[in-house]
PDB file of C-alpha atoms in Angstrom:
ATOM      1  CA  MET A 712      -7.809   2.534 -14.836  1.00 77.00           C
ATOM      2  CA  ASP A 713      -8.264   1.214 -11.339  1.00 92.00           C
ATOM      3  CA  LYS A 714      -6.979   2.935  -8.220  1.00 94.00           C
ATOM      4  CA  ILE A 715      -4.204   0.420  -7.495  1.00 95.00           C
ATOM      5  CA  SER A 716      -2.735   0.645 -10.998  1.00 96.00           C
ATOM      6  CA  CYS A 717      -2.777   4.442 -10.908  1.00 96.00           C
ATOM      7  CA  LEU A 718      -1.313   4.578  -7.422  1.00 96.00           C
ATOM      8  CA  SER A 719       1.401   2.092  -8.383  1.00 96.00           C
ATOM      9  CA  TYR A 720       2.270   4.235 -11.391  1.00 97.00           C
ATOM     10  CA  LEU A 721       2.489   7.374  -9.273  1.00 96.00           C
ATOM     11  CA  LEU A 722       4.640   5.654  -6.644  1.00 95.00           C
ATOM     12  CA  TYR A 723       6.926   4.346  -9.374  1.00 96.00           C
ATOM     13  CA  GLN A 724       7.717   7.942 -10.370  1.00 95.00           C
ATOM     14  CA  SER A 725       9.746   8.256  -7.152  1.00 93.00           C
ATOM     15  CA  ASP A 726      13.535   8.532  -7.242  1.00 94.00           C
ATOM     16  CA  ASN A 727      13.698   6.044  -4.357  1.00 93.00           C
ATOM     17  CA  VAL A 728      14.470   2.500  -5.583  1.00 95.00           C
ATOM     18  CA  GLU A 729      12.688   0.926  -2.584  1.00 94.00           C
ATOM     19  CA  ILE A 730       9.480   2.825  -3.367  1.00 94.00           C
ATOM     20  CA  LYS A 731       9.742   1.772  -7.039  1.00 95.00           C
ATOM     21  CA  ASN A 732      10.013  -1.872  -5.946  1.00 95.00           C
ATOM     22  CA  ILE A 733       7.009  -1.512  -3.655  1.00 95.00           C
ATOM     23  CA  ALA A 734       5.046   0.085  -6.509  1.00 95.00           C
ATOM     24  CA  VAL A 735       5.655  -2.981  -8.696  1.00 96.00           C
ATOM     25  CA  GLN A 736       4.761  -5.303  -5.791  1.00 96.00           C
ATOM     26  CA  LEU A 737       1.520  -3.369  -5.260  1.00 95.00           C
ATOM     27  CA  LEU A 738       0.698  -3.586  -8.968  1.00 96.00           C
ATOM     28  CA  ASN A 739       1.234  -7.350  -8.954  1.00 95.00           C
ATOM     29  CA  GLY A 740      -0.662  -7.967  -5.720  1.00 94.00           C
ATOM     30  CA  ASP A 741       2.399  -9.055  -3.761  1.00 95.00           C
ATOM     31  CA  ILE A 742       1.636  -6.398  -1.140  1.00 95.00           C
ATOM     32  CA  SER A 743      -1.638  -4.704  -0.288  1.00 95.00           C
ATOM     33  CA  LEU A 744      -2.374  -1.002  -0.044  1.00 92.00           C
ATOM     34  CA  LYS A 745      -3.408  -1.608   3.566  1.00 93.00           C
ATOM     35  CA  ASP A 746       0.022  -3.108   4.314  1.00 93.00           C
ATOM     36  CA  ILE A 747       1.818  -0.210   2.629  1.00 92.00           C
ATOM     37  CA  LYS A 748      -0.133   2.324   4.657  1.00 89.00           C
ATOM     38  CA  LYS A 749       1.136   0.625   7.816  1.00 91.00           C
ATOM     39  CA  ILE A 750       4.732   1.468   6.863  1.00 88.00           C
ATOM     40  CA  LYS A 751       5.344   4.850   8.428  1.00 89.00           C
ATOM     41  CA  GLU A 752       7.893   5.978   5.815  1.00 86.00           C
ATOM     42  CA  LEU A 753       5.483   5.244   2.952  1.00 88.00           C
ATOM     43  CA  LYS A 754       2.291   6.685   4.394  1.00 87.00           C
ATOM     44  CA  THR A 755       3.315  10.207   3.340  1.00 87.00           C
ATOM     45  CA  HIS A 756       3.967   9.063  -0.239  1.00 86.00           C
ATOM     46  CA  ILE A 757       0.644   7.246  -0.408  1.00 90.00           C
ATOM     47  CA  THR A 758      -1.334  10.198   0.918  1.00 89.00           C
ATOM     48  CA  ALA A 759       0.349  12.643  -1.475  1.00 91.00           C
ATOM     49  CA  ASN A 760      -0.191  10.382  -4.472  1.00 92.00           C
ATOM     50  CA  GLU A 761      -3.812   9.595  -3.617  1.00 91.00           C
ATOM     51  CA  ALA A 762      -4.478  13.325  -4.034  1.00 92.00           C
ATOM     52  CA  LYS A 763      -3.080  13.109  -7.583  1.00 93.00           C
ATOM     53  CA  LEU A 764      -5.212  10.135  -8.696  1.00 92.00           C
ATOM     54  CA  LYS A 765      -7.808  12.175 -10.579  1.00 91.00           C
ATOM     55  CA  LYS A 766      -5.166  13.946 -12.656  1.00 93.00           C
ATOM     56  CA  VAL A 767      -3.126  10.912 -13.682  1.00 95.00           C
ATOM     57  CA  ASP A 768      -2.603  10.226 -17.398  1.00 96.00           C
ATOM     58  CA  THR A 769      -4.345   6.878 -17.891  1.00 94.00           C
ATOM     59  CA  HIS A 770      -2.422   6.227 -21.119  1.00 96.00           C
ATOM     60  CA  LYS A 771       0.861   6.371 -19.193  1.00 96.00           C
ATOM     61  CA  VAL A 772      -0.634   4.162 -16.477  1.00 96.00           C
ATOM     62  CA  ALA A 773      -1.613   1.590 -19.122  1.00 95.00           C
ATOM     63  CA  GLN A 774       1.947   1.585 -20.483  1.00 95.00           C
ATOM     64  CA  PHE A 775       3.308   1.138 -16.954  1.00 96.00           C
ATOM     65  CA  VAL A 776       0.937  -1.781 -16.314  1.00 95.00           C
ATOM     66  CA  GLU A 777       1.905  -3.469 -19.603  1.00 94.00           C
ATOM     67  CA  GLU A 778       5.566  -3.160 -18.730  1.00 93.00           C
ATOM     68  CA  PHE A 779       5.512  -4.234 -15.096  1.00 91.00           C
ATOM     69  CA  MET A 780       2.518  -6.501 -14.520  1.00 89.00           C
ATOM     70  CA  ILE A 781       3.551 -10.098 -14.200  1.00 80.00           C
ATOM     71  CA  MET A 782       0.928 -12.376 -15.668  1.00 61.00           C
ATOM     72  CA  ALA A 783       0.441 -15.526 -13.638  1.00 47.00           C
TER      73      ALA A 783
END
C-alpha cells in the first residue's frame, strides 16, 4: 500500500468527524498531504500517524480504500 492510503486509513481511525472527512479527501486526492500539514490542528495527527505507517495492517487499508475511494 502507498503512503497516502495508509495515512488516510490511520487518520480515519480518529473519533473526530472533521479528521475523518479530511482522511477521505486525502485518499481521493481532493486535498494534498502538504496542504494538511499546513493546518496547525492536524499537524500533530499527521506526525503521530506517520510514525505508525510501518505497522499498519495493509489488509485493513485495502478494505478502507475499497470502501471510500471514489472512482472518477
